[in-house]
Coordinates of C-alpha atoms and ligand atoms in Angstrom, one line a residue:
M921 CA 22.4 -21.0 -5.4
G922 CA 22.2 -24.8 -5.6
D923 CA 21.8 -27.0 -8.7
S924 CA 19.3 -26.2 -11.3
S925 CA 16.4 -28.6 -10.7
G926 CA 14.9 -28.4 -14.1
G927 CA 11.3 -29.5 -14.6
P928 CA 9.9 -30.7 -17.9
G929 CA 10.5 -28.2 -20.6
G930 CA 13.5 -26.9 -18.9
L931 CA 11.6 -24.3 -17.0
G932 CA 13.2 -25.4 -13.7
L933 CA 14.9 -22.9 -11.4
P934 CA 17.8 -23.3 -9.0
D935 CA 17.1 -24.1 -5.4
Q936 CA 15.6 -21.0 -3.6
E937 CA 17.5 -20.2 -0.4
L938 CA 17.2 -17.6 2.4
H939 CA 18.5 -14.1 2.1
I940 CA 20.0 -13.0 5.5
G941 CA 22.5 -10.2 6.2
G942 CA 22.7 -9.3 2.5
V943 CA 23.6 -12.7 1.2
R944 CA 22.0 -16.0 0.2
V945 CA 22.3 -18.6 2.9
A946 CA 21.2 -22.2 3.1
A947 CA 18.6 -23.1 5.7
R948 CA 20.2 -24.5 8.8
S949 CA 17.3 -26.9 9.0
G950 CA 18.8 -28.6 5.9
V951 CA 15.1 -29.3 4.8
L952 CA 14.0 -28.4 1.3
F953 CA 10.4 -28.5 -0.1
D954 CA 9.1 -28.7 -3.6
N955 CA 7.6 -25.8 -5.4
L956 CA 5.5 -26.7 -8.5
N957 CA 4.7 -24.7 -11.6
P958 CA 0.8 -24.4 -11.6
A959 CA 0.6 -24.3 -15.4
T960 CA 2.5 -27.6 -15.9
A961 CA 2.2 -29.3 -12.4
A962 CA 6.0 -29.9 -12.9
L963 CA 8.7 -29.2 -10.3
L964 CA 9.8 -25.6 -10.7
C965 CA 12.3 -25.5 -7.9
R966 CA 13.2 -26.8 -4.5
V967 CA 13.1 -24.3 -1.6
H968 CA 15.0 -24.1 1.7
M969 CA 12.7 -24.4 4.7
A970 CA 13.7 -22.0 7.5
D971 CA 13.3 -23.3 11.0
A972 CA 13.2 -21.4 14.3
G973 CA 17.0 -21.2 14.3
D974 CA 17.0 -19.7 10.8
V975 CA 14.3 -17.3 11.9
S976 CA 16.4 -16.2 14.9
H977 CA 19.4 -15.7 12.6
A978 CA 17.3 -13.5 10.3
V979 CA 15.8 -11.4 13.2
A980 CA 19.3 -11.0 14.7
A981 CA 20.6 -9.7 11.3
A982 CA 17.7 -7.2 11.2
Q983 CA 18.3 -6.1 14.8
A984 CA 22.0 -5.6 14.0
A985 CA 21.2 -3.4 11.0
L986 CA 18.5 -1.4 12.8
G987 CA 20.7 1.2 14.6
D988 CA 22.5 2.5 11.5
W989 CA 19.4 2.3 9.2
R990 CA 17.0 4.2 11.5
R991 CA 19.7 6.9 12.2
R992 CA 20.1 7.6 8.5
S993 CA 18.1 10.6 7.1
G994 CA 14.9 10.0 5.2
M995 CA 16.7 11.4 2.2
E996 CA 19.3 8.6 2.3
R997 CA 16.8 5.9 2.9
G998 CA 14.5 7.2 0.2
R999 CA 17.3 7.4 -2.3
I1000 CA 18.1 3.7 -2.0
L1001 CA 14.4 2.8 -2.3
R1002 CA 14.0 4.9 -5.4
R1003 CA 17.1 3.3 -6.9
A1004 CA 15.6 -0.2 -6.2
A1005 CA 12.4 0.9 -8.0
D1006 CA 14.4 1.7 -11.1
I1007 CA 16.2 -1.7 -10.9
L1008 CA 13.0 -3.6 -10.6
R1009 CA 11.6 -1.6 -13.6
A1010 CA 14.6 -2.5 -15.7
R1011 CA 14.1 -6.1 -14.8
N1012 CA 10.4 -6.1 -15.2
A1013 CA 10.3 -8.7 -18.1
E1014 CA 12.6 -11.1 -16.3
I1015 CA 10.9 -10.9 -13.0
A1016 CA 7.4 -11.0 -14.5
R1017 CA 8.3 -14.3 -16.2
L1018 CA 9.5 -15.7 -12.9
E1019 CA 6.2 -14.6 -11.3
V1020 CA 4.3 -16.4 -14.1
L1021 CA 6.2 -19.6 -13.5
D1022 CA 5.6 -19.4 -9.8
T1023 CA 1.9 -18.2 -9.7
G1024 CA 0.4 -19.5 -13.0
K1025 CA -1.0 -16.0 -13.8
P1026 CA -0.9 -14.7 -17.4
I1027 CA 2.2 -13.0 -18.5
S1028 CA 0.0 -10.2 -19.9
E1029 CA -0.9 -9.4 -16.3
A1030 CA 2.4 -9.9 -14.7
I1031 CA 4.3 -7.7 -17.1
A1032 CA 1.7 -4.9 -16.7
V1033 CA 1.0 -5.0 -12.9
D1034 CA 3.0 -7.2 -10.5
V1035 CA 6.5 -5.9 -10.7
L1036 CA 5.6 -2.3 -11.7
S1037 CA 3.1 -1.9 -8.8
G1038 CA 5.9 -3.1 -6.5
A1039 CA 8.3 -0.6 -8.0
D1040 CA 5.7 2.2 -7.6
A1041 CA 5.6 1.5 -3.8
L1042 CA 9.4 1.7 -3.6
E1043 CA 9.3 5.0 -5.5
Y1044 CA 6.3 6.4 -3.6
F1045 CA 7.7 5.7 -0.1
G1046 CA 11.2 6.5 -1.3
S1047 CA 9.8 9.9 -2.2
I1048 CA 8.1 10.7 1.0
A1049 CA 10.7 9.3 3.4
A1050 CA 12.4 12.7 3.6
G1051 CA 9.2 14.3 4.5
L1052 CA 8.3 12.2 7.5
T1053 CA 8.3 14.8 10.2
G1054 CA 6.9 15.4 13.7
E1055 CA 5.4 18.7 14.9
H1056 CA 6.3 21.6 17.2
I1057 CA 3.7 22.5 19.8
D1058 CA 4.3 26.0 21.4
L1059 CA 3.4 26.2 25.1
G1060 CA 4.6 29.7 25.8
Q1061 CA 7.1 29.0 28.7
S1062 CA 7.9 25.6 27.1
F1063 CA 7.3 23.7 24.0
V1064 CA 6.9 20.1 22.8
Y1065 CA 8.2 18.6 19.6
T1066 CA 7.3 15.1 18.4
R1067 CA 9.7 12.6 16.7
R1068 CA 8.3 10.1 14.2
E1069 CA 10.4 7.0 15.0
A1070 CA 10.8 3.5 13.6
L1071 CA 9.1 0.6 15.3
G1072 CA 12.1 -1.7 15.0
V1073 CA 12.2 -5.1 13.3
C1074 CA 9.1 -5.7 11.2
V1075 CA 7.9 -9.0 9.8
G1076 CA 6.0 -9.2 6.5
I1077 CA 4.1 -12.4 5.7
G1078 CA 2.9 -12.7 2.1
A1079 CA 0.1 -14.5 0.2
W1080 CA 0.6 -16.3 -3.1
N1081 CA -1.4 -14.3 -5.5
Y1082 CA 0.8 -11.2 -5.9
P1083 CA 4.2 -12.3 -4.4
I1084 CA 6.6 -9.4 -5.4
Q1085 CA 3.9 -6.7 -5.1
I1086 CA 3.0 -7.8 -1.6
A1087 CA 6.7 -8.0 -0.6
C1088 CA 7.2 -4.4 -1.9
W1089 CA 4.0 -3.1 -0.4
K1090 CA 5.3 -4.2 3.0
A1091 CA 9.0 -3.5 2.6
A1092 CA 8.7 0.0 1.1
P1093 CA 6.9 1.8 4.0
A1094 CA 8.7 -0.2 6.6
L1095 CA 12.2 0.7 5.3
A1096 CA 11.2 4.3 4.5
C1097 CA 10.3 4.7 8.2
G1098 CA 13.7 3.4 9.4
N1099 CA 12.6 -0.1 10.3
T1100 CA 14.3 -3.3 9.2
M1101 CA 12.4 -6.3 7.9
V1102 CA 12.2 -10.1 7.7
F1103 CA 9.9 -11.1 5.0
K1104 CA 8.4 -14.6 4.5
P1105 CA 6.7 -15.2 1.1
S1106 CA 4.0 -17.8 0.8
E1107 CA 5.5 -21.3 0.6
L1108 CA 3.6 -21.6 -2.8
T1109 CA 5.4 -18.7 -4.3
P1110 CA 8.9 -18.3 -2.9
V1111 CA 10.8 -17.0 -5.9
T1112 CA 10.4 -13.2 -6.5
A1113 CA 10.8 -12.0 -2.9
L1114 CA 14.5 -12.8 -3.5
C1115 CA 14.4 -10.6 -6.6
L1116 CA 13.4 -7.8 -4.4
A1117 CA 16.2 -8.6 -2.0
D1118 CA 18.7 -8.5 -4.9
A1119 CA 17.3 -5.2 -6.2
L1120 CA 17.6 -3.6 -2.8
T1121 CA 21.1 -4.9 -2.3
E1122 CA 22.2 -3.6 -5.7
A1123 CA 20.6 -0.3 -4.8
G1124 CA 22.9 0.0 -1.8
L1125 CA 20.7 -1.2 1.0
P1126 CA 22.9 -2.2 4.0
P1127 CA 23.1 -5.9 4.8
G1128 CA 20.4 -7.1 7.2
V1129 CA 17.9 -4.3 6.5
F1130 CA 15.8 -6.5 4.3
N1131 CA 15.9 -10.3 4.9
V1132 CA 13.9 -13.2 3.3
V1133 CA 13.1 -16.5 5.0
Q1134 CA 11.3 -19.3 3.2
G1135 CA 8.8 -21.7 4.7
D1136 CA 5.2 -22.4 5.6
H1137 CA 3.0 -21.6 8.6
R1138 CA 5.6 -23.0 11.0
T1139 CA 8.2 -20.5 9.8
G1140 CA 5.5 -17.8 10.0
Q1141 CA 4.6 -18.8 13.5
A1142 CA 8.2 -18.6 14.6
L1143 CA 8.5 -15.1 13.2
V1144 CA 5.3 -13.9 14.9
R1145 CA 6.4 -15.4 18.3
H1146 CA 9.9 -13.9 18.2
P1147 CA 10.3 -11.4 21.0
G1148 CA 12.7 -9.3 18.8
V1149 CA 9.9 -8.5 16.3
A1150 CA 8.0 -5.2 16.9
K1151 CA 5.4 -5.6 14.2
V1152 CA 3.7 -8.1 11.9
S1153 CA 2.0 -7.3 8.6
L1154 CA 0.1 -10.3 7.2
T1155 CA -1.6 -10.8 3.8
G1156 CA -3.7 -13.9 4.0
E1157 CA -7.0 -15.5 4.9
V1158 CA -9.2 -14.2 7.7
G1159 CA -8.6 -17.4 9.7
T1160 CA -4.8 -16.9 9.4
G1161 CA -5.2 -13.3 10.5
R1162 CA -7.0 -14.3 13.6
T1163 CA -4.3 -16.8 14.5
V1164 CA -1.5 -14.4 13.8
M1165 CA -3.2 -11.6 15.9
R1166 CA -3.6 -14.0 18.8
E1167 CA 0.0 -15.1 18.6
A1168 CA 1.3 -11.5 18.3
A1169 CA -0.7 -10.4 21.3
A1170 CA 1.6 -12.4 23.6
T1171 CA 4.3 -9.8 23.0
L1172 CA 2.0 -6.8 22.2
K1173 CA 3.2 -6.5 18.6
H1174 CA 1.8 -4.0 16.2
V1175 CA -0.2 -5.7 13.4
T1176 CA -1.5 -4.9 10.0
M1177 CA -4.0 -7.4 8.5
E1178 CA -4.8 -7.5 4.8
L1179 CA -7.3 -10.4 4.7
G1180 CA -10.0 -11.9 2.5
G1181 CA -13.2 -10.6 1.1
K1182 CA -16.5 -11.3 -0.6
S1183 CA -17.1 -7.9 -2.1
P1184 CA -20.2 -6.5 -3.8
L1185 CA -20.2 -5.0 -7.2
I1186 CA -23.5 -3.1 -7.7
V1187 CA -24.8 -2.3 -11.2
F1188 CA -27.8 0.0 -11.5
A1189 CA -30.0 0.0 -14.6
D1190 CA -28.6 3.4 -15.6
A1191 CA -25.1 2.1 -15.8
D1192 CA -22.9 1.9 -18.9
L1193 CA -23.5 -1.7 -19.8
D1194 CA -20.2 -2.4 -21.6
N1195 CA -18.1 -0.8 -18.7
A1196 CA -20.1 -2.7 -16.1
V1197 CA -19.6 -6.0 -17.8
T1198 CA -15.8 -5.3 -18.3
A1199 CA -15.6 -4.4 -14.6
A1200 CA -17.4 -7.6 -13.5
M1201 CA -15.0 -9.7 -15.6
L1202 CA -12.0 -7.9 -14.2
A1203 CA -13.4 -8.3 -10.7
N1204 CA -13.8 -12.0 -11.1
F1205 CA -11.4 -13.4 -13.7
Y1206 CA -8.2 -11.3 -13.4
T1207 CA -5.5 -13.5 -11.9
Q1208 CA -7.9 -16.4 -12.3
G1209 CA -10.1 -14.7 -9.7
E1210 CA -7.3 -15.0 -7.1
V1211 CA -7.6 -11.4 -5.9
C1212 CA -8.7 -10.6 -2.4
S1213 CA -10.6 -7.4 -3.3
N1214 CA -12.6 -9.0 -6.1
G1215 CA -16.2 -8.1 -6.6
T1216 CA -17.5 -11.6 -6.6
R1217 CA -21.1 -10.8 -5.6
V1218 CA -22.4 -8.9 -8.7
F1219 CA -25.8 -7.3 -7.9
V1220 CA -27.6 -6.2 -11.0
E1221 CA -30.8 -4.1 -11.0
E1222 CA -33.7 -6.2 -12.1
G1223 CA -34.5 -4.2 -15.3
L1224 CA -30.9 -4.7 -16.6
R1225 CA -30.2 -8.2 -15.4
D1226 CA -31.1 -10.2 -18.5
R1227 CA -29.2 -7.9 -20.9
F1228 CA -26.3 -7.9 -18.5
V1229 CA -26.0 -11.6 -18.2
E1230 CA -26.4 -12.1 -22.0
A1231 CA -23.6 -9.6 -22.7
L1232 CA -21.5 -11.0 -19.9
V1233 CA -21.7 -14.7 -21.0
A1234 CA -21.0 -13.8 -24.7
R1235 CA -17.7 -12.1 -23.6
V1236 CA -16.7 -14.7 -21.1
K1237 CA -16.9 -17.3 -23.8
L1238 CA -14.2 -15.3 -25.7
L1239 CA -11.7 -15.6 -22.8
K1240 CA -8.6 -17.8 -23.6
V1241 CA -7.7 -20.2 -20.8
G1242 CA -4.2 -21.7 -21.2
D1243 CA -0.5 -21.4 -21.1
P1244 CA 0.2 -18.3 -18.9
L1245 CA 3.4 -17.6 -20.8
D1246 CA 1.4 -17.1 -24.0
P1247 CA 0.7 -13.3 -24.3
A1248 CA -2.8 -14.1 -25.7
T1249 CA -3.9 -16.0 -22.6
H1250 CA -6.5 -14.2 -20.4
V1251 CA -7.0 -16.9 -17.7
G1252 CA -4.1 -18.8 -16.3
A1253 CA -3.7 -21.7 -13.8
L1254 CA -4.9 -21.8 -10.2
I1255 CA -2.1 -21.9 -7.6
S1256 CA -2.3 -25.6 -6.7
Q1257 CA -4.2 -28.8 -7.3
G1258 CA -5.8 -28.5 -3.9
H1259 CA -7.0 -25.0 -4.6
M1260 CA -8.4 -26.0 -8.0
E1261 CA -10.3 -28.9 -6.4
R1262 CA -11.7 -26.4 -3.7
V1263 CA -12.9 -24.1 -6.5
L1264 CA -14.5 -27.0 -8.4
D1265 CA -16.2 -28.1 -5.2
F1266 CA -17.7 -24.6 -4.9
V1267 CA -19.0 -24.8 -8.5
A1268 CA -20.6 -28.2 -7.8
E1269 CA -22.1 -26.7 -4.6
G1270 CA -23.5 -23.8 -6.4
E1271 CA -25.4 -26.1 -8.8
R1272 CA -26.6 -28.2 -5.9
Q1273 CA -28.0 -25.2 -4.2
G1274 CA -30.0 -24.2 -7.3
A1275 CA -27.9 -21.5 -9.0
R1276 CA -27.8 -21.6 -12.8
L1277 CA -24.3 -22.1 -14.2
A1278 CA -24.5 -19.9 -17.3
V1279 CA -21.0 -20.5 -18.5
G1280 CA -17.7 -22.2 -17.5
G1281 CA -16.9 -23.9 -14.2
A1282 CA -15.2 -27.1 -15.4
R1283 CA -11.6 -28.1 -15.3
A1284 CA -9.9 -27.3 -18.7
P1285 CA -9.4 -30.9 -19.9
D1286 CA -6.5 -30.6 -22.3
L1287 CA -4.1 -28.7 -20.1
P1288 CA -1.6 -30.4 -17.7
G1289 CA -1.9 -27.8 -14.9
W1290 CA -4.7 -26.6 -12.7
F1291 CA -7.0 -24.6 -15.0
V1292 CA -10.7 -23.9 -14.5
A1293 CA -12.8 -22.2 -17.1
P1294 CA -14.2 -18.9 -15.8
A1295 CA -17.7 -19.5 -14.4
V1296 CA -20.8 -17.3 -14.1
F1297 CA -23.7 -18.3 -11.9
D1298 CA -27.0 -16.6 -12.4
H1299 CA -30.2 -16.8 -10.3
C1300 CA -28.1 -16.8 -7.1
T1301 CA -29.6 -16.1 -3.6
D1302 CA -27.8 -14.5 -0.6
D1303 CA -27.9 -17.8 1.4
M1304 CA -25.8 -19.8 -1.1
R1305 CA -22.3 -20.8 -0.1
I1306 CA -21.0 -19.4 -3.4
V1307 CA -22.4 -16.0 -2.4
R1308 CA -21.3 -16.0 1.2
E1309 CA -17.8 -17.6 1.2
E1310 CA -14.6 -16.4 -0.4
I1311 CA -13.8 -18.8 -3.3
F1312 CA -10.7 -17.1 -4.5
G1313 CA -11.2 -18.5 -8.0
P1314 CA -12.8 -17.6 -11.3
V1315 CA -16.4 -17.9 -10.1
M1316 CA -18.9 -15.0 -10.3
S1317 CA -22.2 -14.9 -8.6
V1318 CA -24.9 -12.7 -10.2
L1319 CA -27.8 -11.6 -8.1
S1320 CA -30.6 -9.1 -8.8
F1321 CA -32.2 -6.3 -6.7
T1322 CA -35.0 -3.8 -7.1
S1323 CA -34.1 -0.9 -4.8
E1324 CA -31.1 1.0 -3.5
R1325 CA -32.1 0.4 0.1
E1326 CA -32.4 -3.3 -0.5
V1327 CA -29.1 -3.7 -2.3
L1328 CA -27.2 -1.7 0.3
S1329 CA -28.5 -3.9 3.1
R1330 CA -27.6 -7.1 1.2
A1331 CA -24.2 -5.8 0.1
N1332 CA -23.4 -5.0 3.8
G1333 CA -24.8 -8.3 5.0
T1334 CA -21.4 -10.1 5.3
E1335 CA -18.7 -10.4 7.9
F1336 CA -16.2 -9.2 5.3
G1337 CA -15.6 -5.5 4.4
L1338 CA -12.7 -5.3 2.0
S1339 CA -14.1 -3.4 -1.0
A1340 CA -17.1 -2.6 -3.1
G1341 CA -18.0 -1.3 -6.5
V1342 CA -21.0 0.8 -7.8
F1343 CA -21.9 1.4 -11.4
T1344 CA -24.4 4.3 -11.9
R1345 CA -24.6 7.6 -13.8
D1346 CA -26.4 9.1 -10.8
L1347 CA -23.7 11.1 -9.1
Q1348 CA -25.5 11.5 -5.8
R1349 CA -26.5 7.9 -5.6
G1350 CA -22.9 6.8 -6.2
H1351 CA -21.5 9.0 -3.4
R1352 CA -24.5 8.2 -1.1
L1353 CA -23.6 4.5 -1.5
A1354 CA -19.9 5.1 -1.1
A1355 CA -20.7 6.6 2.3
E1356 CA -22.9 3.7 3.4
L1357 CA -21.1 0.6 2.1
E1358 CA -19.1 -1.2 4.8
A1359 CA -15.8 -1.5 3.0
G1360 CA -12.3 -0.2 3.2
M1361 CA -12.3 0.7 -0.5
V1362 CA -15.1 1.7 -2.9
W1363 CA -14.8 2.1 -6.6
L1364 CA -17.3 4.2 -8.6
N1365 CA -17.7 3.2 -12.2
T1366 CA -14.6 1.2 -12.3
Y1367 CA -13.1 -1.7 -10.2
N1368 CA -9.8 -2.9 -8.6
V1369 CA -7.8 0.1 -9.6
T1370 CA -5.2 0.4 -6.8
P1371 CA -2.6 3.2 -7.4
V1372 CA 0.0 3.3 -4.6
E1373 CA -1.3 6.7 -3.5
M1374 CA -4.6 5.0 -2.5
P1375 CA -4.8 3.5 1.0
F1376 CA -5.5 -0.2 0.6
G1377 CA -7.2 -2.4 3.2
G1378 CA -10.5 -3.6 4.7
V1379 CA -12.9 -3.2 7.6
K1380 CA -14.8 -5.7 9.7
Q1381 CA -13.2 -9.2 9.2
S1382 CA -11.3 -8.1 6.1
G1383 CA -8.5 -6.5 8.0
L1384 CA -6.8 -3.9 10.2
G1385 CA -4.6 -1.0 9.1
R1386 CA -3.8 0.2 5.6
E1387 CA -1.1 -0.4 3.1
N1388 CA -0.1 2.3 0.5
G1389 CA -0.9 6.0 0.6
H1390 CA 0.4 8.2 3.4
A1391 CA -1.9 6.2 5.7
A1392 CA 0.7 3.3 5.8
I1393 CA 3.2 5.5 7.6
A1394 CA 1.1 5.4 10.8
H1395 CA 1.4 1.6 10.8
Y1396 CA 5.2 1.6 10.4
S1397 CA 6.2 4.3 12.8
Q1398 CA 5.5 5.6 16.3
L1399 CA 5.5 9.1 17.9
K1400 CA 7.8 10.3 20.7
S1401 CA 6.9 13.5 22.5
V1402 CA 9.7 15.7 23.8
Y1403 CA 8.8 18.4 26.3
V1404 CA 11.3 21.3 26.6
E1405 CA 11.1 23.5 29.7
L1406 CA 12.3 27.1 29.1
G1407 CA 11.9 28.3 32.7
D1408 CA 12.3 26.7 36.2
V1409 CA 10.6 23.6 37.5
A1410 CA 7.3 24.7 39.2
N1411 CA 8.1 23.8 42.9
P1412 CA 5.3 23.0 45.3
Y1413 CA 7.7 21.9 48.1
P1414 CA 9.3 24.0 50.8
V1415 CA 12.9 24.9 50.6
P1416 CA 15.2 25.9 53.5
G1417 CA 15.0 29.7 54.3
N1418 CA 11.8 30.1 52.5
D1419 CA 9.6 28.4 55.1
Ligands
LIG834 O1 -3.4 -17.3 2.6 P1 -3.0 -18.1 3.9 P2 -3.0 -17.7 1.2 C1 -6.1 -13.4 1.0 C2 -7.1 -13.9 0.1 C3 -7.1 -15.4 0.5 C4 -5.7 -15.7 1.0 C5 -5.0 -16.5 0.0 O2 -8.3 -13.3 0.2 O3 -8.0 -15.5 1.6 O4 -5.1 -14.4 1.2 O5 -3.6 -16.5 0.3 C6 1.3 -17.8 6.4 N1 1.3 -17.9 11.5 N2 -5.5 -12.2 0.4 O6 -3.7 -19.0 0.8 O7 -3.1 -19.5 3.9 C7 1.4 -18.6 5.1 O8 2.6 -19.4 5.2 C8 2.1 -17.2 10.7 C9 -5.8 -10.9 1.0 O9 -1.5 -17.7 1.0 O10 -3.6 -17.4 5.0 C10 1.4 -17.6 4.0 O11 2.7 -17.0 3.9 N3 2.0 -17.3 9.3 C11 -5.0 -9.8 0.5 C12 0.5 -16.5 4.6 O12 0.4 -16.7 6.0 C13 1.1 -18.1 8.8 C14 -4.6 -9.9 -1.0 C15 -0.9 -16.5 4.0 O13 -1.4 -17.8 4.0 C16 0.2 -18.9 9.6 C17 -4.3 -11.2 -1.3 C18 0.4 -18.8 11.0 N4 -0.3 -19.5 11.9 C19 -4.7 -12.3 -0.7 N5 -0.6 -19.6 8.8 C20 -5.4 -8.4 0.8 N6 -6.5 -8.2 1.5 O14 -4.7 -7.5 0.4 C21 -0.3 -19.3 7.5 N7 0.7 -18.4 7.5

């Protein structure tokens, strides 16, 4: 596992290698890159950079494991996935702490959500694996049956905000369907995908069924281009999604795209004010705002807006920004210095364009890492960059509206379509809007609750396909039709003696 490259405060970790064929291996490239702790800006660990040769090694291991794995019964595959879920749950505290060191998110979040939501996916798909069936179609003198079969070697490419959750959300359905996988975590958060690999190995997963390669977009590109890969599932920015789809087209790969968003959260005057404010805070400041499905455009009906903003600002001022390992911390560090500066640029742009910064928005001065105080902009207009572009940080834009028709049009007026939220006590209005909002997910009187039973994904430029729920099975399997003739072949041609 290499030497322990400790950073200040002894929070350093050993070098992070690749996981191929069931064991840790050093990158053949011999290249290592630094991975920093966002809360301290100190070196957390060094990471092996996989090159095209390492990628081919990983894909070959996945190909070698495929025949046996896809021929196992769903019961056998599911049993191993469920065992891995139990192992992750038993290690929740240990892995959650690693996730905090790698991402900068508060321990209070990581211990409640990240590992456990990954374990839920392993348990859920481990539970339905045995029930993945085809169908029998009776044709009288013949019949057809269908076989739901694996795609082959699948590639998962992760983003840096929910590393182990994303790894599990891709690996669980893939493996349940009989595929094998090569997973590349984001270069900014390489650590916990290897914890998943260890849990799967301990649960009895055969070598080569789940592999981890480390690296940046070049490693990702080599995976997407590899002819032995049948499918790519990406979690990342829209621009990255377009690039990956273009590259995958060269070898007609299946793709699932879980991309960015700029989702609306609509609050009507009849809403429960406390719940709506809580939801707006969760939808903008959880994980420091680094959540794709966040409701970052908060539309408040005119009659409620002043009271809403007043209540919101008072509660935002109570948020503790600081050491993510402190259980009392609500807002942790942004993932990198570059990302922090990008978020601060958006705050400056919002003020330049005339929005009113009601609270927050500055770098936390007395902390070594990359911390920004949660920001609320009021008096925003739809044309502002902070309202149109994904910031992926703790910056909320509050807008006002006067009618349902108006707010629906404005909420849909974006290239994105990941999610949406509606707060109202009017049952019919809530469901009417759910039907009309252009989003893959709509929450009524809550926000960002994503049980594994719920299909997750976007429409328009926010993505293709779905993760979680039974819907994910369609994206990790394919149907074969088998026609069985019970009589003779219908013969239109002459035969000797019959002419
Ligand atoms: O994305 P990037 P990040 C989105 C979120 C935000 C983004 C942040 O909305 O837009 O992800 O994550 C690899 N070929 N979601 O900054 O830069 C890269 O190495 C192959 C949506 O990480 O796009 C990394 O592993 N791979 C999501 C991964 O792609 C390439 C929830 C993502 O990198 C590549 C969470 C290339 N050409 C975040 N270029 C959802 N909708 O569920 C980069 N990569």
